[in-house]
């Protein structure tokens, strides 16, 4: 997904379905953050976050968000420039959360992850395209699965921890963005490069596979409202949490 909602045009066609997928993710994310604020910050049900269904819901939002971002990098005229802009937006989110709610601060959130992934994959794109799209997508998905628990100190397969990584990798909090957070690191929205850049790369390859198989016509499907929401996803992302918190502050008092 290209979070700023631009650059989905190619050969005078707009692939509205990508916008709609973005729109679905944004709506789901807003609902999730509303629940998080109610249940966790306002203490209505602090065990909510640890329910299995909550984890599945959260991961589904992240996976779609990042996967579509990788797909849309193929339409970006300057992935490095867009990556820098997204990193600046992510830094702004960090500054606001540190000032407004230090206990809920965001360090290297999804905007920073997508911004850095855009820059890295853009620089490597010529070499990455030497790999066949299907092979590249499968390899990227495999790397994502194997490295999924690297931030927890293990290499395995989606929670099946097989090899424990050396403790020294997690001794410096400044390596958190790579995927090696120290024991005292905390962020309410944390998406390190490992494993998430591999999912982004999978999206990059997936769109090339779709093009190769002449399947792009199915992405011209336009879903009213959802496609509009998707086109303004970055602005909605930046604005939604302050709006939610403002409404809750007026309606409720923290316990």
XYZ file of N, CA and C in Angstrom:
765
model
N 0.831 -1.194 0.000
C 0.000 0.000 0.000
C 0.860 1.236 0.000
N 0.494 2.138 -0.821
C 1.131 3.448 -0.796
C 0.306 4.302 0.147
N 0.768 4.576 1.395
C -0.075 5.185 2.401
C -0.596 6.564 2.059
N 0.020 7.256 1.107
C -0.486 8.593 0.796
C -1.562 8.568 -0.283
N -1.922 7.375 -0.734
C -3.040 7.275 -1.655
C -2.749 7.712 -3.064
N -1.469 7.943 -3.420
C -1.134 8.412 -4.751
C -0.436 7.304 -5.535
N -0.224 7.601 -6.816
C 0.594 6.762 -7.677
C 0.026 5.376 -7.883
N -1.299 5.231 -7.979
C -1.878 3.951 -8.341
C -2.263 3.952 -9.819
N -1.796 4.938 -10.558
C -2.113 5.035 -11.974
C -1.015 4.412 -12.821
N -1.433 3.676 -13.808
C -0.467 3.126 -14.752
C -1.184 2.917 -16.080
N -0.608 3.421 -17.132
C -1.202 3.327 -18.452
C -2.631 3.872 -18.433
N -2.805 5.034 -17.762
C -4.091 5.717 -17.692
C -5.171 4.903 -16.994
N -4.766 3.940 -16.217
C -5.720 3.150 -15.449
C -5.412 3.301 -13.971
N -6.472 3.295 -13.172
C -6.289 3.320 -11.725
C -6.794 1.987 -11.181
N -6.003 1.377 -10.367
C -6.368 0.088 -9.797
C -7.096 0.340 -8.481
N -8.395 0.566 -8.630
C -9.221 0.988 -7.503
C -9.273 -0.048 -6.388
N -9.116 -1.307 -6.737
C -9.212 -2.340 -5.703
C -8.105 -2.182 -4.660
N -6.943 -1.710 -5.079
C -5.875 -1.444 -4.122
C -6.273 -0.324 -3.170
N -6.933 0.708 -3.717
C -7.458 1.780 -2.867
C -8.457 1.212 -1.863
N -9.326 0.326 -2.346
C -10.364 -0.235 -1.484
C -9.769 -1.105 -0.385
N -8.750 -1.870 -0.714
C -8.079 -2.675 0.305
C -7.465 -1.778 1.367
N -6.916 -0.667 0.930
C -6.392 0.325 1.860
C -7.508 0.871 2.738
N -8.644 1.156 2.110
C -9.780 1.700 2.847
C -10.290 0.735 3.904
N -10.378 -0.534 3.555
C -10.805 -1.556 4.514
C -9.847 -1.612 5.696
N -8.541 -1.571 5.400
C -7.533 -1.625 6.464
C -7.639 -0.422 7.392
N -7.869 0.764 6.813
C -7.963 1.975 7.620
C -9.175 1.921 8.541
N -10.326 1.495 8.009
C -11.538 1.382 8.837
C -11.320 0.391 9.968
N -10.720 -0.748 9.642
C -10.450 -1.763 10.661
C -9.476 -1.238 11.710
N -8.480 -0.481 11.268
C -7.494 0.086 12.184
C -8.136 1.096 13.140
N -9.018 1.930 12.619
C -9.704 2.908 13.467
C -10.530 2.198 14.536
N -11.249 1.150 14.116
C -12.057 0.391 15.068
C -11.171 -0.266 16.123
N -10.021 -0.792 15.689
C -9.106 -1.450 16.627
C -8.560 -0.450 17.637
N -8.140 0.711 17.171
C -7.576 1.718 18.078
C -8.627 2.279 19.027
N -9.869 2.362 18.570
C -10.946 2.785 19.459
C -11.109 1.773 20.592
N -11.103 0.500 20.243
C -11.201 -0.559 21.261
C -9.995 -0.521 22.196
N -8.805 -0.329 21.633
C -7.596 -0.280 22.453
C -7.676 0.857 23.473
N -8.079 2.017 23.011
C -8.159 3.166 23.911
C -9.186 2.935 25.018
N -10.331 2.376 24.640
C -11.380 2.127 25.622
C -10.959 1.065 26.637
N -10.487 -0.045 26.127
C -10.206 -1.185 26.996
C -8.907 -1.055 27.776
N -7.877 -0.495 27.142
C -6.557 -0.465 27.767
C -6.270 0.860 28.478
N -6.403 1.957 27.764
C -6.070 3.259 28.360
C -7.094 3.656 29.424
N -8.383 3.380 29.127
C -9.416 3.728 30.093
C -9.753 2.575 31.040
N -9.052 1.473 30.900
C -9.137 0.393 31.879
C -10.450 -0.352 31.939
N -11.233 -0.346 30.874
C -12.518 -1.044 30.898
C -12.320 -2.564 30.922
N -11.335 -3.037 30.151
C -11.047 -4.477 30.134
C -9.599 -4.664 29.692
N -8.679 -4.602 30.634
C -7.253 -4.626 30.291
C -6.772 -5.991 29.808
N -7.596 -6.999 29.916
C -7.214 -8.316 29.390
C -7.588 -8.455 27.913
N -8.344 -7.475 27.388
C -8.809 -7.541 25.990
C -7.660 -7.696 25.013
N -6.588 -6.987 25.227
C -5.475 -6.986 24.282
C -4.818 -8.358 24.151
N -5.000 -9.210 25.147
C -4.329 -10.506 25.169
C -5.227 -11.651 24.706
N -6.428 -11.318 24.245
C -7.299 -12.345 23.674
C -6.725 -12.798 22.325
N -6.790 -14.080 21.998
C -6.291 -14.557 20.687
C -6.950 -13.844 19.508
N -8.259 -13.591 19.603
C -8.948 -12.939 18.496
C -8.445 -11.511 18.296
N -8.029 -10.859 19.390
C -7.483 -9.505 19.279
C -6.170 -9.521 18.509
N -5.326 -10.502 18.808
C -4.045 -10.621 18.106
C -4.257 -10.886 16.616
N -5.229 -11.744 16.292
C -5.527 -12.050 14.889
C -6.026 -10.795 14.176
N -6.902 -10.054 14.843
C -7.431 -8.813 14.262
C -6.302 -7.827 13.986
N -5.445 -7.612 14.968
C -4.343 -6.664 14.810
C -3.407 -7.083 13.683
N -3.035 -8.363 13.651
C -2.121 -8.835 12.604
C -2.737 -8.717 11.218
N -4.045 -8.951 11.109
C -4.689 -8.872 9.793
C -4.599 -7.465 9.224
N -4.757 -6.471 10.089
C -4.640 -5.080 9.648
C -3.228 -4.802 9.151
N -2.246 -5.213 9.951
C -0.843 -4.950 9.614
C -0.433 -5.631 8.320
N -0.832 -6.890 8.170
C -0.425 -7.665 6.997
C -0.963 -7.039 5.717
N -2.243 -6.703 5.700
C -2.836 -6.094 4.504
C -2.197 -4.735 4.219
N -2.043 -3.942 5.266
C -1.465 -2.604 5.155
C -0.086 -2.651 4.490
N 0.777 -3.515 4.986
C 2.166 -3.574 4.526
C 2.277 -4.282 3.179
N 1.500 -5.333 2.996
C 1.542 -6.077 1.739
C 1.109 -5.197 0.572
N 0.031 -4.463 0.742
C -0.449 -3.579 -0.321
C 0.537 -2.435 -0.558
N 1.202 -1.990 0.513
C 2.230 -0.949 0.355
C 3.330 -1.423 -0.584
N 3.757 -2.668 -0.402
C 4.788 -3.225 -1.266
C 4.321 -3.329 -2.707
N 3.059 -3.708 -2.902
C 2.504 -3.787 -4.252
C 2.535 -2.426 -4.926
N 2.165 -1.385 -4.175
C 2.047 -0.054 -4.754
C 3.384 0.638 -4.986
N 4.448 0.102 -4.426
C 5.763 0.683 -4.710
C 6.057 0.629 -6.205
N 5.461 -0.338 -6.898
C 5.671 -0.473 -8.337
C 5.143 0.734 -9.114
N 4.267 1.546 -8.499
C 3.715 2.713 -9.177
C 4.397 4.003 -8.764
N 5.319 3.916 -7.837
C 5.946 5.125 -7.299
C 7.023 5.634 -8.245
N 6.909 6.903 -8.606
C 7.928 7.486 -9.464
C 9.241 7.692 -8.749
N 9.190 7.891 -7.444
C 10.405 8.115 -6.657
C 10.183 7.531 -5.265
N 10.479 6.252 -5.133
C 10.266 5.559 -3.861
C 11.113 6.098 -2.733
N 12.292 6.592 -3.063
C 13.175 7.128 -2.023
C 12.578 8.408 -1.444
N 12.106 9.293 -2.321
C 11.499 10.549 -1.859
C 10.266 10.274 -1.016
N 9.414 9.368 -1.475
C 8.204 9.043 -0.718
C 8.564 8.384 0.611
N 9.613 7.581 0.579
C 10.053 6.942 1.813
C 10.518 7.951 2.845
N 11.221 8.968 2.392
C 11.680 10.027 3.303
C 10.483 10.757 3.892
N 9.486 11.078 3.049
C 8.301 11.781 3.527
C 7.538 10.961 4.564
N 7.438 9.654 4.338
C 6.748 8.791 5.295
C 7.525 8.696 6.600
N 8.840 8.670 6.509
C 9.647 8.650 7.727
C 9.468 9.940 8.520
N 9.356 11.069 7.831
C 9.108 12.334 8.515
C 7.743 12.310 9.203
N 6.745 11.727 8.521
C 5.414 11.602 9.128
C 5.473 10.693 10.349
N 6.241 9.608 10.246
C 6.398 8.707 11.375
C 7.108 9.374 12.540
N 8.094 10.201 12.226
C 8.801 10.944 13.276
C 7.867 11.930 13.959
N 6.970 12.531 13.184
C 5.986 13.451 13.765
C 5.066 12.717 14.735
N 4.646 11.499 14.361
C 3.814 10.688 15.252
C 4.556 10.405 16.554
N 5.853 10.076 16.449
C 6.655 9.827 17.640
C 6.707 11.054 18.539
N 6.964 12.205 17.960
C 7.059 13.439 18.750
C 5.753 13.744 19.473
N 4.637 13.608 18.761
C 3.337 13.909 19.355
C 3.028 12.957 20.506
N 3.271 11.661 20.293
C 2.947 10.687 21.340
C 3.865 10.824 22.547
N 5.127 11.149 22.315
C 6.060 11.332 23.431
C 5.628 12.516 24.293
N 5.162 13.577 23.646
C 4.735 14.772 24.378
C 3.369 14.574 25.044
N 2.418 14.010 24.277
C 1.041 13.910 24.767
C 0.828 12.754 25.731
N 1.440 11.610 25.451
C 1.207 10.416 26.270
C 2.478 9.568 26.279
N 3.468 9.954 27.092
C 4.769 9.260 27.091
C 4.668 7.755 27.325
N 3.699 7.329 28.120
C 3.551 5.891 28.393
C 2.994 5.127 27.200
N 2.488 5.848 26.197
C 1.945 5.217 24.995
C 2.717 5.684 23.758
N 3.974 6.012 23.930
C 4.783 6.555 22.829
C 4.985 5.532 21.715
N 5.090 6.057 20.508
C 5.325 5.224 19.324
C 6.759 5.426 18.858
N 7.493 4.337 18.818
C 8.875 4.355 18.312
C 8.964 3.374 17.147
N 9.348 3.884 16.009
C 9.460 3.108 14.772
C 8.160 2.343 14.500
N 7.123 3.130 14.271
C 5.824 2.566 13.952
C 5.701 2.192 12.487
N 4.471 1.926 12.058
C 4.250 1.404 10.714
C 4.664 2.388 9.623
N 4.521 3.694 9.864
C 4.930 4.666 8.843
C 6.435 4.638 8.626
N 7.202 4.513 9.716
C 8.657 4.408 9.574
C 9.047 3.123 8.874
N 8.351 2.044 9.205
C 8.641 0.759 8.563
C 8.408 0.838 7.063
N 7.248 1.368 6.664
C 6.937 1.455 5.240
C 7.879 2.431 4.541
N 8.177 3.550 5.207
C 9.099 4.522 4.624
C 10.473 3.930 4.375
N 11.031 3.262 5.373
C 12.356 2.643 5.221
C 12.321 1.515 4.201
N 11.258 0.727 4.201
C 11.136 -0.367 3.238
C 11.076 0.169 1.816
N 10.346 1.262 1.618
C 10.289 1.889 0.295
C 11.678 2.283 -0.193
N 12.438 2.894 0.697
C 13.763 3.358 0.318
C 14.691 2.194 -0.002
N 14.680 1.178 0.840
C 15.584 0.031 0.657
C 15.230 -0.753 -0.598
N 13.932 -1.074 -0.752
C 13.517 -1.861 -1.917
C 13.705 -1.063 -3.204
N 13.496 0.254 -3.154
C 13.723 1.087 -4.343
C 15.177 1.035 -4.781
N 16.087 1.131 -3.820
C 17.518 1.079 -4.139
C 17.892 -0.284 -4.731
N 17.261 -1.341 -4.235
C 17.606 -2.700 -4.662
C 16.724 -3.217 -5.790
N 15.777 -2.414 -6.265
C 14.751 -2.913 -7.181
C 15.316 -3.530 -8.459
N 16.351 -2.934 -9.027
C 16.912 -3.479 -10.266
C 17.431 -4.894 -10.059
N 18.075 -5.128 -8.931
C 18.572 -6.471 -8.628
C 17.436 -7.412 -8.233
N 16.460 -6.889 -7.483
C 15.338 -7.730 -7.064
C 14.541 -8.229 -8.262
N 14.443 -7.400 -9.298
C 13.657 -7.776 -10.469
C 14.336 -8.840 -11.321
N 15.565 -9.159 -11.006
C 16.244 -10.257 -11.701
C 15.705 -11.610 -11.243
N 15.017 -11.606 -10.109
C 14.393 -12.825 -9.593
C 12.978 -12.909 -10.148
N 12.540 -14.070 -10.555
C 11.183 -14.217 -11.076
C 10.171 -13.824 -10.003
N 9.099 -13.127 -10.396
C 8.139 -12.612 -9.410
C 7.603 -13.653 -8.438
N 7.189 -14.821 -8.956
C 6.636 -15.850 -8.069
C 7.693 -16.347 -7.103
N 8.900 -16.584 -7.597
C 9.990 -17.045 -6.727
C 10.316 -15.978 -5.683
N 10.363 -14.719 -6.122
C 10.662 -13.627 -5.197
C 9.613 -13.511 -4.109
N 8.322 -13.639 -4.497
C 7.244 -13.547 -3.514
C 7.321 -14.692 -2.512
N 7.563 -15.899 -2.990
C 7.632 -17.062 -2.099
C 8.829 -16.975 -1.160
N 9.964 -16.553 -1.693
C 11.161 -16.404 -0.854
C 10.925 -15.342 0.215
N 10.311 -14.241 -0.193
C 10.044 -13.151 0.752
C 9.084 -13.597 1.850
N 8.024 -14.326 1.482
C 7.087 -14.843 2.472
C 7.780 -15.810 3.430
N 8.657 -16.631 2.882
C 9.390 -17.584 3.721
C 10.293 -16.855 4.707
N 11.010 -15.851 4.235
C 11.875 -15.066 5.118
C 11.059 -14.363 6.199
N 9.879 -13.880 5.814
C 8.991 -13.250 6.789
C 8.568 -14.249 7.863
N 8.190 -15.444 7.427
C 7.741 -16.473 8.372
C 8.865 -16.913 9.298
N 10.050 -17.124 8.748
C 11.185 -17.613 9.536
C 11.667 -16.566 10.536
N 11.604 -15.298 10.140
C 12.131 -14.233 10.996
C 11.051 -13.547 11.839
N 9.844 -14.086 11.834
C 8.717 -13.446 12.507
C 8.993 -13.186 13.989
N 9.683 -14.106 14.646
C 9.950 -13.968 16.082
C 11.358 -13.471 16.392
N 12.043 -12.925 15.399
C 13.360 -12.342 15.663
C 13.289 -11.246 16.731
N 12.272 -10.359 16.708
C 12.188 -9.358 17.782
C 12.046 -9.960 19.173
N 11.630 -11.229 19.242
C 11.517 -11.914 20.534
C 12.758 -12.738 20.862
N 13.714 -12.765 19.916
C 14.968 -13.443 20.182
C 15.127 -14.803 19.542
N 14.234 -15.135 18.601
C 14.275 -16.476 18.034
C 14.104 -16.456 16.511
N 14.631 -17.501 15.881
C 14.358 -17.798 14.482
C 13.550 -19.079 14.473
N 12.475 -19.098 13.722
C 11.627 -20.291 13.717
C 10.627 -20.224 12.594
N 9.360 -20.408 12.926
C 8.311 -20.380 11.911
C 6.998 -19.979 12.567
N 6.680 -18.679 12.508
C 5.429 -18.162 13.052
C 5.135 -18.659 14.463
N 6.036 -18.387 15.383
C 5.803 -18.762 16.773
C 6.427 -20.075 17.182
N 6.818 -20.885 16.212
C 7.520 -22.126 16.522
C 9.012 -21.800 16.594
N 9.482 -21.487 17.791
C 10.855 -21.035 17.974
C 11.827 -22.213 17.886
N 12.802 -22.084 16.994
C 13.737 -23.174 16.745
C 15.147 -22.827 17.217
N 15.630 -21.641 16.857
C 16.994 -21.238 17.207
C 16.950 -19.942 18.004
N 17.567 -19.955 19.165
C 17.657 -18.743 19.980
C 18.833 -17.905 19.499
N 18.589 -16.625 19.281
C 19.630 -15.724 18.808
C 20.471 -15.217 19.976
N 21.716 -14.833 19.715
C 22.613 -14.360 20.791
C 22.053 -13.151 21.527
N 22.227 -13.136 22.822
C 21.689 -12.052 23.653
C 22.311 -10.694 23.320
N 23.562 -10.698 22.843
C 24.227 -9.419 22.602
C 23.525 -8.601 21.516
N 22.772 -9.277 20.638
C 22.036 -8.560 19.601
C 20.961 -7.651 20.194
N 20.528 -7.985 21.405
C 19.428 -7.267 22.044
C 19.914 -6.417 23.223
N 21.186 -6.130 23.236
C 21.764 -5.373 24.354
C 21.745 -3.864 24.129
N 21.472 -3.450 22.900
C 21.480 -2.016 22.568
C 20.101 -1.600 22.071
N 19.463 -0.673 22.762
C 18.110 -0.260 22.396
C 18.044 0.426 21.037
N 19.197 0.906 20.551
C 19.215 1.606 19.272
C 19.157 0.651 18.081
N 19.203 -0.642 18.348
C 19.063 -1.637 17.283
C 17.628 -2.136 17.167
N 16.729 -1.546 17.958
C 15.334 -1.994 17.960
C 14.719 -1.888 16.569
N 15.026 -0.820 15.835
C 14.397 -0.615 14.531
C 14.756 -1.722 13.542
N 15.898 -2.376 13.761
C 16.295 -3.481 12.889
C 15.540 -4.764 13.218
N 15.057 -4.861 14.461
C 14.368 -6.070 14.895
C 14.991 -6.705 16.108
N 15.875 -5.943 16.793
C 16.560 -6.461 17.979
C 16.323 -5.530 19.174
N 15.076 -5.457 19.670
C 14.775 -4.548 20.786
C 15.381 -5.039 22.100
N 15.887 -4.118 22.891
C 16.433 -4.468 24.204
C 15.278 -4.710 25.175
N 15.585 -5.257 26.321
C 14.554 -5.621 27.297
C 13.792 -4.408 27.828
N 14.420 -3.235 27.794
C 13.757 -2.032 28.305
C 13.087 -1.203 27.200
N 13.049 -1.745 25.988
C 12.414 -1.021 24.879
C 10.912 -1.242 24.915
N 10.147 -0.165 24.653
C 8.691 -0.278 24.594
C 8.143 0.700 23.571
N 7.210 0.223 22.777
C 6.526 1.073 21.809
C 5.132 0.504 21.598
N 4.135 1.374 21.550
C 2.762 0.906 21.350
C 2.478 0.558 19.895
N 3.334 0.974 18.995
C 3.172 0.673 17.568
C 4.563 0.408 17.020
N 4.981 -0.844 17.012
C 6.367 -1.184 16.705
C 6.434 -2.154 15.544
N 7.074 -1.713 14.452
C 7.225 -2.542 13.265
C 8.674 -2.483 12.785
N 9.536 -3.316 13.355
C 10.943 -3.310 12.961
C 11.128 -3.854 11.541
N 12.267 -3.540 10.960
C 12.542 -3.992 9.593
C 12.486 -5.511 9.480
N 13.032 -6.193 10.489
C 12.916 -7.652 10.532
C 11.784 -7.989 11.495
N 10.704 -8.626 11.068
C 10.538 -9.336 9.790
C 9.775 -8.579 8.710
N 9.275 -7.364 9.013
C 8.236 -6.762 8.177
C 8.695 -6.332 6.799
N 9.973 -6.040 6.615
C 10.424 -5.644 5.283
C 10.268 -6.797 4.287
N 10.314 -8.019 4.781
C 10.147 -9.172 3.898
C 8.702 -9.271 3.404
N 7.743 -8.894 4.239
C 6.351 -8.876 3.803
C 6.148 -7.761 2.774
N 6.778 -6.619 2.996
C 6.728 -5.520 2.032
C 7.299 -5.976 0.693
N 8.449 -6.660 0.732
C 9.072 -7.160 -0.496
C 8.176 -8.191 -1.190
N 7.462 -8.992 -0.394
C 6.542 -9.973 -0.968
C 5.453 -9.261 -1.772
N 4.955 -8.144 -1.234
C 3.967 -7.356 -1.963
C 4.531 -6.789 -3.250
N 5.765 -6.335 -3.200
C 6.450 -5.805 -4.387
C 6.491 -6.871 -5.488
N 6.886 -8.069 -5.123
C 6.950 -9.167 -6.094
C 5.556 -9.620 -6.522
N 4.605 -9.609 -5.591
C 3.257 -10.090 -5.890
C 2.621 -9.287 -7.011
N 2.806 -7.954 -6.989
C 2.220 -7.159 -8.067
C 2.890 -7.472 -9.405
N 4.183 -7.683 -9.396
C 4.867 -8.053 -10.637
C 4.357 -9.389 -11.172
N 4.019 -10.289 -10.269
C 3.437 -11.578 -10.675
C 2.052 -11.357 -11.273
N 1.260 -10.474 -10.651
C -0.080 -10.161 -11.155
C 0.002 -9.576 -12.560
N 0.967 -8.693 -12.776
C 1.157 -8.099 -14.102
C 1.564 -9.172 -15.110
N 2.476 -10.031 -14.705
C 2.978 -11.084 -15.604
C 1.857 -12.015 -16.039
N 0.922 -12.284 -15.148
C -0.182 -13.200 -15.435
C -1.416 -12.481 -15.995
N -1.248 -11.183 -16.322
C -2.345 -10.385 -16.904
C -3.597 -10.390 -16.033
N -3.404 -10.216 -14.753
C -4.521 -10.222 -13.808
C -4.890 -8.818 -13.324
N -4.241 -7.808 -13.879
C -4.461 -6.443 -13.382
C -5.889 -5.954 -13.611
N -6.580 -6.520 -14.604
C -7.944 -6.064 -14.891
C -8.869 -6.260 -13.694
N -8.583 -7.253 -12.874
C -9.430 -7.507 -11.710
C -9.247 -6.436 -10.628
N -8.174 -5.696 -10.720
C -7.906 -4.646 -9.748
C -8.472 -3.295 -10.172
N -9.169 -3.284 -11.312
C -9.848 -2.068 -11.740
C -11.234 -1.947 -11.114
N -11.630 -2.968 -10.352
C -12.922 -2.951 -9.665
C -12.978 -1.781 -8.678
N -14.037 -1.010 -8.762
C -14.193 0.160 -7.904
C -15.284 -0.096 -6.876
N -14.937 -0.003 -5.606
C -15.901 -0.158 -4.517
C -16.155 1.228 -3.928
N -17.348 1.772 -4.134
C -17.641 3.143 -3.674
C -17.340 3.325 -2.185
N -16.927 4.503 -1.846
C -16.597 4.933 -0.487
C -15.259 4.343 -0.038
N -15.126 3.026 -0.103
C -13.885 2.397 0.359
C -12.689 2.894 -0.442
N -12.864 3.042 -1.754
C -11.743 3.506 -2.570
C -11.392 4.953 -2.240
N -12.393 5.762 -1.896
C -12.125 7.149 -1.512
C -11.366 7.213 -0.191
N -11.783 6.406 0.752
C -11.101 6.352 2.047
C -9.651 5.929 1.843
N -9.441 4.944 0.991
C -8.093 4.450 0.737
C -7.179 5.491 0.131
N -7.720 6.375 -0.688
C -6.896 7.393 -1.350
C -6.370 8.433 -0.370
N -7.044 8.562 0.767
C -6.614 9.538 1.770
C -6.171 8.852 3.060
N -5.642 7.647 2.912
C -5.317 6.829 4.085
C -4.238 7.444 4.974
N -3.255 8.102 4.386
C -2.189 8.692 5.211
C -2.752 9.766 6.132
N -3.570 10.651 5.570
C -4.131 11.741 6.366
C -5.087 11.205 7.431
N -5.847 10.187 7.068
C -6.740 9.573 8.048
C -5.935 8.912 9.154
N -4.850 8.263 8.767
C -3.998 7.610 9.768
C -3.445 8.638 10.757
N -2.973 9.757 10.241
C -2.375 10.774 11.104
C -3.411 11.443 12.006
N -4.645 11.539 11.531
C -5.655 12.297 12.276
C -6.522 11.444 13.191
N -6.630 10.152 12.929
C -7.672 9.375 13.606
C -7.467 9.245 15.107
N -6.226 9.003 15.527
C -6.004 8.777 16.960
C -6.227 10.043 17.797
N -5.712 11.204 17.375
C -6.040 12.426 18.140
C -7.540 12.680 18.221
N -8.260 12.404 17.129
C -9.709 12.609 17.141
C -10.383 11.641 18.111
N -9.978 10.371 18.060
C -10.552 9.373 18.974
C -10.286 9.758 20.424
N -9.037 10.128 20.714
C -8.684 10.479 22.085
C -9.427 11.731 22.543
N -9.599 12.694 21.635
C -10.333 13.899 21.989
C -11.780 13.602 22.340
N -12.409 12.740 21.537
C -13.802 12.364 21.811
C -13.916 11.616 23.136
N -12.981 10.689 23.381
C -13.030 9.915 24.617
C -12.758 10.782 25.840
N -11.878 11.757 25.689
C -11.591 12.662 26.814
C -12.831 13.462 27.184
N -13.636 13.811 26.191
C -14.860 14.556 26.468
C -15.939 13.657 27.067
N -15.930 12.391 26.628
C -17.000 11.486 27.038
C -16.698 10.716 28.312
N -15.419 10.544 28.619
C -15.055 9.694 29.749
C -13.916 10.310 30.538
N -13.713 9.791 31.717
C -12.577 10.155 32.548
C -11.764 8.892 32.808
N -10.429 8.954 32.685
C -9.611 7.759 32.948
C -9.833 7.249 34.365
N -9.813 5.960 34.536
C -9.984 5.355 35.846
C -8.705 5.401 36.639
